[in-house]
CSV table of N, CA, C and O in Angstrom, one decimal:
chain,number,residue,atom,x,y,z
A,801,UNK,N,59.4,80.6,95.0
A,801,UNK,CA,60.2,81.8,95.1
A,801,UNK,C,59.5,83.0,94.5
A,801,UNK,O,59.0,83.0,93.3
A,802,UNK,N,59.4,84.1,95.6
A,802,UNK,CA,59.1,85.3,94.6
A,802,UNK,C,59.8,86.4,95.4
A,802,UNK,O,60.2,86.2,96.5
A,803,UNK,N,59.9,87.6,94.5
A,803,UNK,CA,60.8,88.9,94.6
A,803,UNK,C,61.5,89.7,93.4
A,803,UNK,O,61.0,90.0,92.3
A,804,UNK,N,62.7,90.1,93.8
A,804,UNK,CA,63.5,90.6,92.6
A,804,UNK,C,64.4,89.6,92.3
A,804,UNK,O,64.6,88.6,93.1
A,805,UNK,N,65.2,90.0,91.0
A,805,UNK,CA,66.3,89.2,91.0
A,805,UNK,C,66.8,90.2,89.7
A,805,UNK,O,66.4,90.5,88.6
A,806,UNK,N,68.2,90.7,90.8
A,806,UNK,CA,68.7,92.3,90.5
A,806,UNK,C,69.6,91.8,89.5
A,806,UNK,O,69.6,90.8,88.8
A,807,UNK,N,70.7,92.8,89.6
A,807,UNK,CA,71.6,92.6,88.9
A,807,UNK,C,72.4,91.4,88.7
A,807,UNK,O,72.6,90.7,89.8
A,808,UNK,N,72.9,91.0,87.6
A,808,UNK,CA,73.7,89.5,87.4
A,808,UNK,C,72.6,88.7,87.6
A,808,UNK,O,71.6,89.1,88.2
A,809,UNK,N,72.8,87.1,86.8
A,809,UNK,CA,72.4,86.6,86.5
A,809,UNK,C,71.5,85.3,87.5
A,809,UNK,O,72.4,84.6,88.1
A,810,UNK,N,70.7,85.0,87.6
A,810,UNK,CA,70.6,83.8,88.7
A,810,UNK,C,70.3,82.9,88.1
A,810,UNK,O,69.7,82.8,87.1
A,811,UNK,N,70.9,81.6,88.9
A,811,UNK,CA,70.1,80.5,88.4
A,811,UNK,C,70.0,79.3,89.5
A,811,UNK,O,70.3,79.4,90.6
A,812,UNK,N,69.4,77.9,88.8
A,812,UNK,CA,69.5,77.3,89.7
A,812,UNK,C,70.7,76.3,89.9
A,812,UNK,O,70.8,75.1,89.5
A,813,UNK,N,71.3,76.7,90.4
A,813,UNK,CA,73.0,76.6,90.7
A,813,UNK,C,73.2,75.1,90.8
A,813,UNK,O,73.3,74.5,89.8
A,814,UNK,N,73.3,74.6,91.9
A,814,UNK,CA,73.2,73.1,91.8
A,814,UNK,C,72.4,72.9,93.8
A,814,UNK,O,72.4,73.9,94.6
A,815,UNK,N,72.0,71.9,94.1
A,815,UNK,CA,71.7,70.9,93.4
A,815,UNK,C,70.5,70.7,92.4
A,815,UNK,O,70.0,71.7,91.9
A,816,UNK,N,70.0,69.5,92.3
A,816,UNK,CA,69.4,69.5,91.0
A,816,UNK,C,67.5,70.3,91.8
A,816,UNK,O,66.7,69.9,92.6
A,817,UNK,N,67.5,71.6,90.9
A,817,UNK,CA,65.9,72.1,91.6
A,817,UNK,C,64.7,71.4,90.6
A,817,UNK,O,64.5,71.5,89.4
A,818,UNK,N,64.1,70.7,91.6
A,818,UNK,CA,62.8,69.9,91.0
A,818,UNK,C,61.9,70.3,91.5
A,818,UNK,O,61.8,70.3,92.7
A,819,UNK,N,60.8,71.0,90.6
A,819,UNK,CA,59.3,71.0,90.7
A,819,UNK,C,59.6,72.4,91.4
A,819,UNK,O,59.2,72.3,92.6
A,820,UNK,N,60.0,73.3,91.3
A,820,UNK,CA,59.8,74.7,91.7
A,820,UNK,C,58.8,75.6,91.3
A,820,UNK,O,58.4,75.3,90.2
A,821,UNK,N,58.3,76.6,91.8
A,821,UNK,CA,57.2,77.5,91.7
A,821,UNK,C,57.9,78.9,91.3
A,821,UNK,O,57.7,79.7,92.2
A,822,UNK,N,58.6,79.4,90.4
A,822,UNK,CA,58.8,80.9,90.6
A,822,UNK,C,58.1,82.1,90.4
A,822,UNK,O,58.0,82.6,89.3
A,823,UNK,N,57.6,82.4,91.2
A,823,UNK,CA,56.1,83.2,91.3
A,823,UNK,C,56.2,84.2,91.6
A,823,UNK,O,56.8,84.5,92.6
A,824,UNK,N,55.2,85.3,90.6
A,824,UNK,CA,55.6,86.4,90.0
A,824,UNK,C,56.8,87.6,90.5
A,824,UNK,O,56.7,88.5,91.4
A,825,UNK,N,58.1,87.1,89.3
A,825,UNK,CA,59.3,87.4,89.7
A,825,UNK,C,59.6,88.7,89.0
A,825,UNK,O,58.9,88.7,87.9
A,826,UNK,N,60.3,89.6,89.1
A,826,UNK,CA,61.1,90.8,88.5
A,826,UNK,C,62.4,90.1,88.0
A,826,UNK,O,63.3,89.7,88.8
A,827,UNK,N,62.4,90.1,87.0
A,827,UNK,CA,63.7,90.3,86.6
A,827,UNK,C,64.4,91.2,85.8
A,827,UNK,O,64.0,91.6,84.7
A,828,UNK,N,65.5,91.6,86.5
A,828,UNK,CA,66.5,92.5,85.8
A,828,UNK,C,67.7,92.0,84.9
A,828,UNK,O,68.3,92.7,84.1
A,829,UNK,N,67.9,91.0,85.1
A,829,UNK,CA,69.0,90.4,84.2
A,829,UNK,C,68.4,89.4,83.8
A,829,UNK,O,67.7,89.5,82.8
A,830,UNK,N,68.6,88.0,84.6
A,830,UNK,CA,68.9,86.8,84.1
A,830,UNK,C,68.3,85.8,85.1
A,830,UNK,O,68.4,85.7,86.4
A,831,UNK,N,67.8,85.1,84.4
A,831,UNK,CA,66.8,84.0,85.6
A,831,UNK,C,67.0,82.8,84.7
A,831,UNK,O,66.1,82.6,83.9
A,832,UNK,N,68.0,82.0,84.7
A,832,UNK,CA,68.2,80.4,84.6
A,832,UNK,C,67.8,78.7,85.2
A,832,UNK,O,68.3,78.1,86.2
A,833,UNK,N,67.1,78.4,84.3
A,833,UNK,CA,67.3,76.7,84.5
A,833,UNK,C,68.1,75.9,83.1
A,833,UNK,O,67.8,76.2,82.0
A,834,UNK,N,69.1,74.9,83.5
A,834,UNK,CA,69.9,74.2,82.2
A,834,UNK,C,70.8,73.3,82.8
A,834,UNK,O,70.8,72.8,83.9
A,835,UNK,N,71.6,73.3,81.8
A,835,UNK,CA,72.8,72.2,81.7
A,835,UNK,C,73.8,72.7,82.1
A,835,UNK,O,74.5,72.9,81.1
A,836,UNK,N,74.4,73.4,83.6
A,836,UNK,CA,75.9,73.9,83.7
A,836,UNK,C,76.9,73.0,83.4
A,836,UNK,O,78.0,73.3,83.8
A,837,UNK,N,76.8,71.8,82.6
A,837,UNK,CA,77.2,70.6,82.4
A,837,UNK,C,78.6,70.9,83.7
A,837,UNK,O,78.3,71.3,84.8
A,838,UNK,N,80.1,70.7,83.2
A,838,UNK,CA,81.2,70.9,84.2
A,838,UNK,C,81.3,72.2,84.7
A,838,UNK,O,82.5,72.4,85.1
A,839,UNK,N,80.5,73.1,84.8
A,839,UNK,CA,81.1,74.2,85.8
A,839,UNK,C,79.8,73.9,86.6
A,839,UNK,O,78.8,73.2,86.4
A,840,UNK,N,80.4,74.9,87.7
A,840,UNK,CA,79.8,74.9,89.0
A,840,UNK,C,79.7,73.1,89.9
A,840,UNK,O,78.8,72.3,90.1
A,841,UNK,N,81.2,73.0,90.0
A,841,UNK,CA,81.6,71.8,90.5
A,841,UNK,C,81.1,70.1,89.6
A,841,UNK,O,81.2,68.9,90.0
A,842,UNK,N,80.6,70.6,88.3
A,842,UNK,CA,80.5,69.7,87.4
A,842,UNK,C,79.1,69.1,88.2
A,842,UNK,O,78.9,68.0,88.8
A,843,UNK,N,78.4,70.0,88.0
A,843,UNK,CA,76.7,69.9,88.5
A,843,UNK,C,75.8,69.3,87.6
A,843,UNK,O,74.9,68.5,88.0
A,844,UNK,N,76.0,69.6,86.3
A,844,UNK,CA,75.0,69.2,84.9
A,844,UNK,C,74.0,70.2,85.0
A,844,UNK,O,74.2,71.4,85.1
A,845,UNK,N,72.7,69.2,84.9
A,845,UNK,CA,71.6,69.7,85.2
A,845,UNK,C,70.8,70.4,86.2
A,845,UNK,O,70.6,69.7,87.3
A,846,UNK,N,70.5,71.3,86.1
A,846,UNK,CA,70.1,72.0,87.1
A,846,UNK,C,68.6,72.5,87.7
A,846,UNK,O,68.3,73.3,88.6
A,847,UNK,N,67.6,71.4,86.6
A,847,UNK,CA,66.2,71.5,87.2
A,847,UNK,C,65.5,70.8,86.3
A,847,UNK,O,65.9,70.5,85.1
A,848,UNK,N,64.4,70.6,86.9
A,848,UNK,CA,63.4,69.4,85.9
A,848,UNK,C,62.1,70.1,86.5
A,848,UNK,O,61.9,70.3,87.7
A,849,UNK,N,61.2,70.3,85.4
A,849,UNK,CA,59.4,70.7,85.7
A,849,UNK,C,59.6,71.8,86.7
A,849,UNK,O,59.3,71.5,87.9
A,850,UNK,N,59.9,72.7,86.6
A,850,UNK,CA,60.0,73.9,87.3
A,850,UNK,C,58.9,75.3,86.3
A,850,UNK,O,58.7,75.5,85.1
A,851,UNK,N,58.6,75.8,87.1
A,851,UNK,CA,57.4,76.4,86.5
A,851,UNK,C,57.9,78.5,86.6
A,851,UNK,O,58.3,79.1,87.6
A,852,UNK,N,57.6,78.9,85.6
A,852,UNK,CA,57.9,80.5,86.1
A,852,UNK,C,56.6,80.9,85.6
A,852,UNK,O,56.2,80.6,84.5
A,853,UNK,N,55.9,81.7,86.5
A,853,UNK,CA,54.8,82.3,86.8
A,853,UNK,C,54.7,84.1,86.9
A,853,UNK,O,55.1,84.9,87.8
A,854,UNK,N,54.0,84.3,85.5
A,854,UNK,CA,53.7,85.6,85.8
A,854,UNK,C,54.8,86.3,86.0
A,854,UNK,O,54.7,87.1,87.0
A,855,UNK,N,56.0,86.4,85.4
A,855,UNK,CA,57.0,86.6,85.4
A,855,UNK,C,57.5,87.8,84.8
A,855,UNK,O,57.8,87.7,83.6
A,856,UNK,N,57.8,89.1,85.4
A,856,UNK,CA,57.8,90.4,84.8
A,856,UNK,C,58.8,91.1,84.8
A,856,UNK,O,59.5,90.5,85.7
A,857,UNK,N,59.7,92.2,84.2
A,857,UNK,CA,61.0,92.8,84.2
A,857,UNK,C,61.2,92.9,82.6
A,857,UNK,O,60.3,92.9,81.7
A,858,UNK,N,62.6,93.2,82.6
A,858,UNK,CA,63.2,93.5,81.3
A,858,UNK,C,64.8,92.8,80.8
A,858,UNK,O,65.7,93.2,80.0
A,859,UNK,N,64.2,91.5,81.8
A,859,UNK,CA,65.9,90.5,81.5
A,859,UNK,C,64.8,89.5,81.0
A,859,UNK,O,63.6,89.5,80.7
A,860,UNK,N,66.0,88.4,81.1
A,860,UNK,CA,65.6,87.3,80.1
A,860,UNK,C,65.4,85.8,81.3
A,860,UNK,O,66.2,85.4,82.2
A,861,UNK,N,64.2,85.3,80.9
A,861,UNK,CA,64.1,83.6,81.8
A,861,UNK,C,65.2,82.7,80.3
A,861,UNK,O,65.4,82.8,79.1
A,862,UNK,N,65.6,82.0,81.1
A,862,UNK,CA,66.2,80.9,79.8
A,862,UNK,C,65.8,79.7,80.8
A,862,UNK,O,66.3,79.4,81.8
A,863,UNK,N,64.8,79.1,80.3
A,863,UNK,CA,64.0,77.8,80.8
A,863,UNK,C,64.5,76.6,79.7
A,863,UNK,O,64.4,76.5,78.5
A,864,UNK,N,65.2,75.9,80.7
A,864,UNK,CA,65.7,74.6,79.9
A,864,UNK,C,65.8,73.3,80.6
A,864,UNK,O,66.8,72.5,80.8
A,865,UNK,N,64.6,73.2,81.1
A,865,UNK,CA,65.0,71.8,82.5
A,865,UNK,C,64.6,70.7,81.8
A,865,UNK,O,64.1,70.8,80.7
A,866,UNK,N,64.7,69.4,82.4
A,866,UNK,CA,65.3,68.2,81.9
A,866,UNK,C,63.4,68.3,81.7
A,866,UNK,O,62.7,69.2,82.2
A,867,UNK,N,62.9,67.3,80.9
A,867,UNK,CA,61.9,66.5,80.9
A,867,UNK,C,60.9,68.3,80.4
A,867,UNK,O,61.1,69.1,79.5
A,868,UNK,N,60.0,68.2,81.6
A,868,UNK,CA,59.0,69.3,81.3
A,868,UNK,C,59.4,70.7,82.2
A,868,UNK,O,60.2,70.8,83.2
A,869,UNK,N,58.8,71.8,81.5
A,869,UNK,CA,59.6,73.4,82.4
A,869,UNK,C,58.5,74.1,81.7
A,869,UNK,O,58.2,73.9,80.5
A,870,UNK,N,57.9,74.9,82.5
A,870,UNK,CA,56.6,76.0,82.4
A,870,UNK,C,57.0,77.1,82.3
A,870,UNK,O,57.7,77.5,83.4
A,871,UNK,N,56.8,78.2,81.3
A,871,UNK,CA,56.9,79.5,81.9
A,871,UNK,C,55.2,80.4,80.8
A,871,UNK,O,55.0,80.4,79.6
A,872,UNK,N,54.5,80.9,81.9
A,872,UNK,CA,53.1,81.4,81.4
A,872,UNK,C,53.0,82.5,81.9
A,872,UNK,O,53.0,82.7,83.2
A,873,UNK,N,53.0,83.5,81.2
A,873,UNK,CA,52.1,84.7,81.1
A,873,UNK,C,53.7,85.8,81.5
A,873,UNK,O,54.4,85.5,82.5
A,874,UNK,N,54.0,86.7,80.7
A,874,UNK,CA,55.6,87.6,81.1
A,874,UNK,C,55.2,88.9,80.6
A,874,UNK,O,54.5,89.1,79.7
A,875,UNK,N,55.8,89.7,81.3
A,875,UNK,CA,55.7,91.1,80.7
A,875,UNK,C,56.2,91.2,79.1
A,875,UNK,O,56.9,90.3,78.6
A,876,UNK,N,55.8,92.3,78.3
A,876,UNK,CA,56.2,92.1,77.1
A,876,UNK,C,57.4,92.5,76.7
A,876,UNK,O,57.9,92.2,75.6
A,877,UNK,N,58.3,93.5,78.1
A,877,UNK,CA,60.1,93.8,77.7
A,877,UNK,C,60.6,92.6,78.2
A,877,UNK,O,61.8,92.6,77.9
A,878,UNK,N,60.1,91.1,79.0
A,878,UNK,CA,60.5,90.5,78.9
A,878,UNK,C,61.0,89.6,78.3
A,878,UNK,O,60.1,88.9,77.7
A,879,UNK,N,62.3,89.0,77.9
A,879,UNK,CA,63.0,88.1,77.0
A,879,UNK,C,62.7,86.6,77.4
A,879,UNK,O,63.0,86.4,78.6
A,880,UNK,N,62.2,85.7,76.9
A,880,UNK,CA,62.0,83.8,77.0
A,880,UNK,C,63.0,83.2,76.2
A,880,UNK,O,63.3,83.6,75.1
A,881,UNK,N,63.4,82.6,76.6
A,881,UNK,CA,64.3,81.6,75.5
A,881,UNK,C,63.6,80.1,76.3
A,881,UNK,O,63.1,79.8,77.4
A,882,UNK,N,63.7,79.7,75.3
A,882,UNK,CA,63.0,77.8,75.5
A,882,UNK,C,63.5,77.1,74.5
A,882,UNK,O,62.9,76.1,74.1
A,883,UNK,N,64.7,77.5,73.9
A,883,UNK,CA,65.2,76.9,72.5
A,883,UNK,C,66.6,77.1,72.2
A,883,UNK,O,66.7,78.2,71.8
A,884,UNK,N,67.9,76.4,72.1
A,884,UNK,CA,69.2,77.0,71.9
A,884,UNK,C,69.2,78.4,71.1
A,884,UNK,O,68.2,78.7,70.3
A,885,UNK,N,69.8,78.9,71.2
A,885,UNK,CA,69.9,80.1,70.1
A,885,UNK,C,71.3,79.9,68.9
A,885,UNK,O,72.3,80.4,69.3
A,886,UNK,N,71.3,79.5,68.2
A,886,UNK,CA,72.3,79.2,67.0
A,886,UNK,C,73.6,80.3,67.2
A,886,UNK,O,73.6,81.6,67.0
A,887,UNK,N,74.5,79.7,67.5
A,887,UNK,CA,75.6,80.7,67.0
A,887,UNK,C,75.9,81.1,68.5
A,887,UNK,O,77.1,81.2,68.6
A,888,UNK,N,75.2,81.4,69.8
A,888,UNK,CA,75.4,81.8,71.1
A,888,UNK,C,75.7,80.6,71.8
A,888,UNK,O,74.9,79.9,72.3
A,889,UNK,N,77.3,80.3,72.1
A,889,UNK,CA,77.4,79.0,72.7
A,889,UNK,C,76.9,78.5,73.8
A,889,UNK,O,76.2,77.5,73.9
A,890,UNK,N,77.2,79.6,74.9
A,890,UNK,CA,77.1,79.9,76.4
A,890,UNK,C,75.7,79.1,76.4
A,890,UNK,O,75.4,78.1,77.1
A,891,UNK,N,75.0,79.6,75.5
A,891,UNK,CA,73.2,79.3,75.6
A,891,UNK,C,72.7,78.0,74.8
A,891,UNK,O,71.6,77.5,75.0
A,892,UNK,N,73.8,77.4,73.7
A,892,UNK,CA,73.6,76.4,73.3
A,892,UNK,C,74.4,75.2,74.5
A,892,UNK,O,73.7,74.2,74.7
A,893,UNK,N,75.2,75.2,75.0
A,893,UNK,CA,75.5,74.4,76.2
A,893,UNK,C,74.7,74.4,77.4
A,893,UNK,O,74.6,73.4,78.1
A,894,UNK,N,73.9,75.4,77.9
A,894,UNK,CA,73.0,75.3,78.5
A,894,UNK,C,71.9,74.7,78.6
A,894,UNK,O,71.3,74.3,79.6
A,895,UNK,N,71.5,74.5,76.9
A,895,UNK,CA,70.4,73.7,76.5
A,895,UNK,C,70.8,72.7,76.5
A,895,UNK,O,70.0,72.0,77.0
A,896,UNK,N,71.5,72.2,76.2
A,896,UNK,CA,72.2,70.7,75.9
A,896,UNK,C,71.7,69.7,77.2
A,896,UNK,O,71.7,69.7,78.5
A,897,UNK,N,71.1,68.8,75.8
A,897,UNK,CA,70.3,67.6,76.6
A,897,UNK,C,69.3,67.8,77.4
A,897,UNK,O,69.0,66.8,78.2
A,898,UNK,N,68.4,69.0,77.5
A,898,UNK,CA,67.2,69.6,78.0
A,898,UNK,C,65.8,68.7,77.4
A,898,UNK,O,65.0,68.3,78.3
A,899,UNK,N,65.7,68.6,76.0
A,899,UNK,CA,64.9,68.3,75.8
A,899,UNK,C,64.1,67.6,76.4
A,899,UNK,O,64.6,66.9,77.2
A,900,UNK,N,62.3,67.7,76.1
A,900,UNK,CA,61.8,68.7,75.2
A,900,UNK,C,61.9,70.0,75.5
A,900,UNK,O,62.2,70.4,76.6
A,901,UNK,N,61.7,70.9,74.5
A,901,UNK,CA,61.5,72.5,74.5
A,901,UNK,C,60.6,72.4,75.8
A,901,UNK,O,59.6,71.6,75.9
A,902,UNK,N,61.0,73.5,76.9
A,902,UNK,CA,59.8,73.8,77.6
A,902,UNK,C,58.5,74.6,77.0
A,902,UNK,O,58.6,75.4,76.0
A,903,UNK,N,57.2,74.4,77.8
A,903,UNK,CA,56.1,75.0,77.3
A,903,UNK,C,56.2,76.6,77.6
A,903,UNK,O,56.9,77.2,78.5
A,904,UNK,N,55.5,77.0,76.9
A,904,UNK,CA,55.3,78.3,76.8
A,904,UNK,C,53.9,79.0,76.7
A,904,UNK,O,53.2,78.5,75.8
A,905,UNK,N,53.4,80.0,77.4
A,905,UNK,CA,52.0,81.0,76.6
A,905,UNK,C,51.9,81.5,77.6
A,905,UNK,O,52.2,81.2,78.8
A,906,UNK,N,51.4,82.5,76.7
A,906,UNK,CA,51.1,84.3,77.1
A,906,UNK,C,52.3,84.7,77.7
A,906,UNK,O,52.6,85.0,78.8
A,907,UNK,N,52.9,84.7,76.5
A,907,UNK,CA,54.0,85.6,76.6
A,907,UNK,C,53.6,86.9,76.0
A,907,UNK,O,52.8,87.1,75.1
A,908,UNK,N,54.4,88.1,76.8
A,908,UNK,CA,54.4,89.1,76.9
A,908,UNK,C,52.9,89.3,77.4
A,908,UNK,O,52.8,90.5,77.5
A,909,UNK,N,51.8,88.7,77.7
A,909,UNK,CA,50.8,89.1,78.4
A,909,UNK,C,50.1,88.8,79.6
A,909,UNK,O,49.8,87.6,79.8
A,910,UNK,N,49.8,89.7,80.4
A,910,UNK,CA,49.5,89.4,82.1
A,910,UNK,C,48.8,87.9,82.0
A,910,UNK,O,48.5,87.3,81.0
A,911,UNK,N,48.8,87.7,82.9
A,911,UNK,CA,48.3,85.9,83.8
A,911,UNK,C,47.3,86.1,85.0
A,911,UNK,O,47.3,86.7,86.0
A,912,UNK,N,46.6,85.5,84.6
A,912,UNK,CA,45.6,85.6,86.2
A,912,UNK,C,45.5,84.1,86.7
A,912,UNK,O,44.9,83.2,86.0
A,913,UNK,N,46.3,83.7,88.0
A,913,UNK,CA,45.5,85.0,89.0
A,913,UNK,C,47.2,85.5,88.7
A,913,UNK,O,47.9,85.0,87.9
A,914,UNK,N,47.4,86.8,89.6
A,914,UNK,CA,49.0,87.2,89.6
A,914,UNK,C,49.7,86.3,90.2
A,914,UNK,O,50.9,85.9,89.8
A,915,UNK,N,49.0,85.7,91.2
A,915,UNK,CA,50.3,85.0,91.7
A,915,UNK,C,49.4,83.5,92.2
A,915,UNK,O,48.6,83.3,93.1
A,916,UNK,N,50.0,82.6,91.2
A,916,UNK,CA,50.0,80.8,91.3
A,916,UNK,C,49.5,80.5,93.1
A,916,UNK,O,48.4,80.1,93.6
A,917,UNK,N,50.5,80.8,93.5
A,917,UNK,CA,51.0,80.3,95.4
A,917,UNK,C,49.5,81.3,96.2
A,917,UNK,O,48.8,80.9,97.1
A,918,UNK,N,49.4,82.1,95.7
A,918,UNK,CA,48.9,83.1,96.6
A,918,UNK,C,46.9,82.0,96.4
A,918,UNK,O,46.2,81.3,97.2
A,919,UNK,N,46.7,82.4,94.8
A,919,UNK,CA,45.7,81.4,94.6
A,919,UNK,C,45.6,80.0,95.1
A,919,UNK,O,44.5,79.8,95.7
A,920,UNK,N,46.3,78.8,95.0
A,920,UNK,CA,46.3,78.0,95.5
A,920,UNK,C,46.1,77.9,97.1
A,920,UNK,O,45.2,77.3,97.7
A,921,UNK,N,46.9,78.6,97.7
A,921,UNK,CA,46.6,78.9,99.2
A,921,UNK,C,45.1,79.7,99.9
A,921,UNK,O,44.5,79.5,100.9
A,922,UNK,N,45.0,80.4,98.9
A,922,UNK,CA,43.5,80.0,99.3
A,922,UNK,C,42.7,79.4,98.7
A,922,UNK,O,41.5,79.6,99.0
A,923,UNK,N,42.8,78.7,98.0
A,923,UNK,CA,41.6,77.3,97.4
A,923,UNK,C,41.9,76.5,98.7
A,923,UNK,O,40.9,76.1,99.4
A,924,UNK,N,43.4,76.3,99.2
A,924,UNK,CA,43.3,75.1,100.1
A,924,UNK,C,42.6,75.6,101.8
A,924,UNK,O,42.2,74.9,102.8
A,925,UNK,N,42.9,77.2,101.7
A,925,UNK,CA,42.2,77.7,103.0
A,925,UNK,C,40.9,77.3,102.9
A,925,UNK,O,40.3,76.6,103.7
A,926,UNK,N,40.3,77.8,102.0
A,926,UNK,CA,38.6,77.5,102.1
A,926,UNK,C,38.5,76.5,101.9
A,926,UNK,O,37.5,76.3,102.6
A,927,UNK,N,38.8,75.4,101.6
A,927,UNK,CA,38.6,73.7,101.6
A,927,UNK,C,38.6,73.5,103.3
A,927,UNK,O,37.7,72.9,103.9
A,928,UNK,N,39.5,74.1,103.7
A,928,UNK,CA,39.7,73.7,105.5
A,928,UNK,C,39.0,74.2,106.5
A,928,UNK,O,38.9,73.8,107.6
A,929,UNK,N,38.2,75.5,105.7
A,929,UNK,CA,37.2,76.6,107.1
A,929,UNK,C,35.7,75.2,107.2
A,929,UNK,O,35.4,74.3,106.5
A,930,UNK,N,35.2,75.8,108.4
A,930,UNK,CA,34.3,75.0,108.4
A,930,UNK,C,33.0,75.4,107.5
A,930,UNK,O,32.1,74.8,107.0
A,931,UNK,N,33.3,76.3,107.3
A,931,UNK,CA,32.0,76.8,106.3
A,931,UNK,C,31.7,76.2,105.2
A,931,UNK,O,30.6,76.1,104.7
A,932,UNK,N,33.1,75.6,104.7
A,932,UNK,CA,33.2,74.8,103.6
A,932,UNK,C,33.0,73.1,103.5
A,932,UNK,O,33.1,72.4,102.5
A,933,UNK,N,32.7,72.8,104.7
A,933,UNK,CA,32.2,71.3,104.7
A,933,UNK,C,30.7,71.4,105.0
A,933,UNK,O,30.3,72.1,106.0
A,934,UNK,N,30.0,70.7,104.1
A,934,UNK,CA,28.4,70.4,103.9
A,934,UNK,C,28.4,69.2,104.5
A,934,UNK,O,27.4,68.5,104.6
């Protein structure tokens, strides 16, 4: 997934999103993975090893997927959460039963390449041209 993600909050709603790419995203509000435990038709969890990439704006990722969850390299008005926040329910129910903490680095600082999908696509183009078999 890449583009904007405007006003109000997004996330990964149900069903359960595995092994996602979100690649280099704007965000203006809110970009979620967690535990909707009983709302949204009593979904729970809502992603496992999902990766946010180079991820820029002035809202917040709240990365909380089951097992492992990446998020590397964010602008620096960008907000991360990867850890309940004490005292903020909404965000400690979210986390609930996430663990481990997802990983994290380079935050607030650019990522090369810009964009994960764009690089890999051409690693796998030039593997396939003929130029590239000896």
């Amino acid at each position: 997934m890449s583009g904007t993600c405007g006003i109000g909050p997004v996330d990964t709603h149900e069903p359960l999103a595995i092994s996602n790419l979100f690649d280099n995203l704007y965000i203006e509000d809110a970009l979620q993975v967690g535990n909707r435990q009983s709302k949204s038709n009593g979904v729970g969890q809502t992603g496992i090893e999902n990766v946010f990439w180079a991820t820029r704006g002035t809202g917040t990722v709240y990365s909380f997927n089951v097992a492992n969850g990446y998020v590397i390299g964010t602008d620096p008005e960008l907000i991360v959460v990867t850890k309940p926040l004490l005292g903020k329910r909404s965000i400690e129910d979210l986390a609930l039963d996430t663990e481990p903490e997802d990983y994290s680095e380079l935050l607030g600082k650019p990522v090369q390449p810009q964009s994960l999908y764009q690089d890999q696509l051409q690693k796998r183009l030039q593997q396939k041209s003929p130029s590239a078999i000896r």
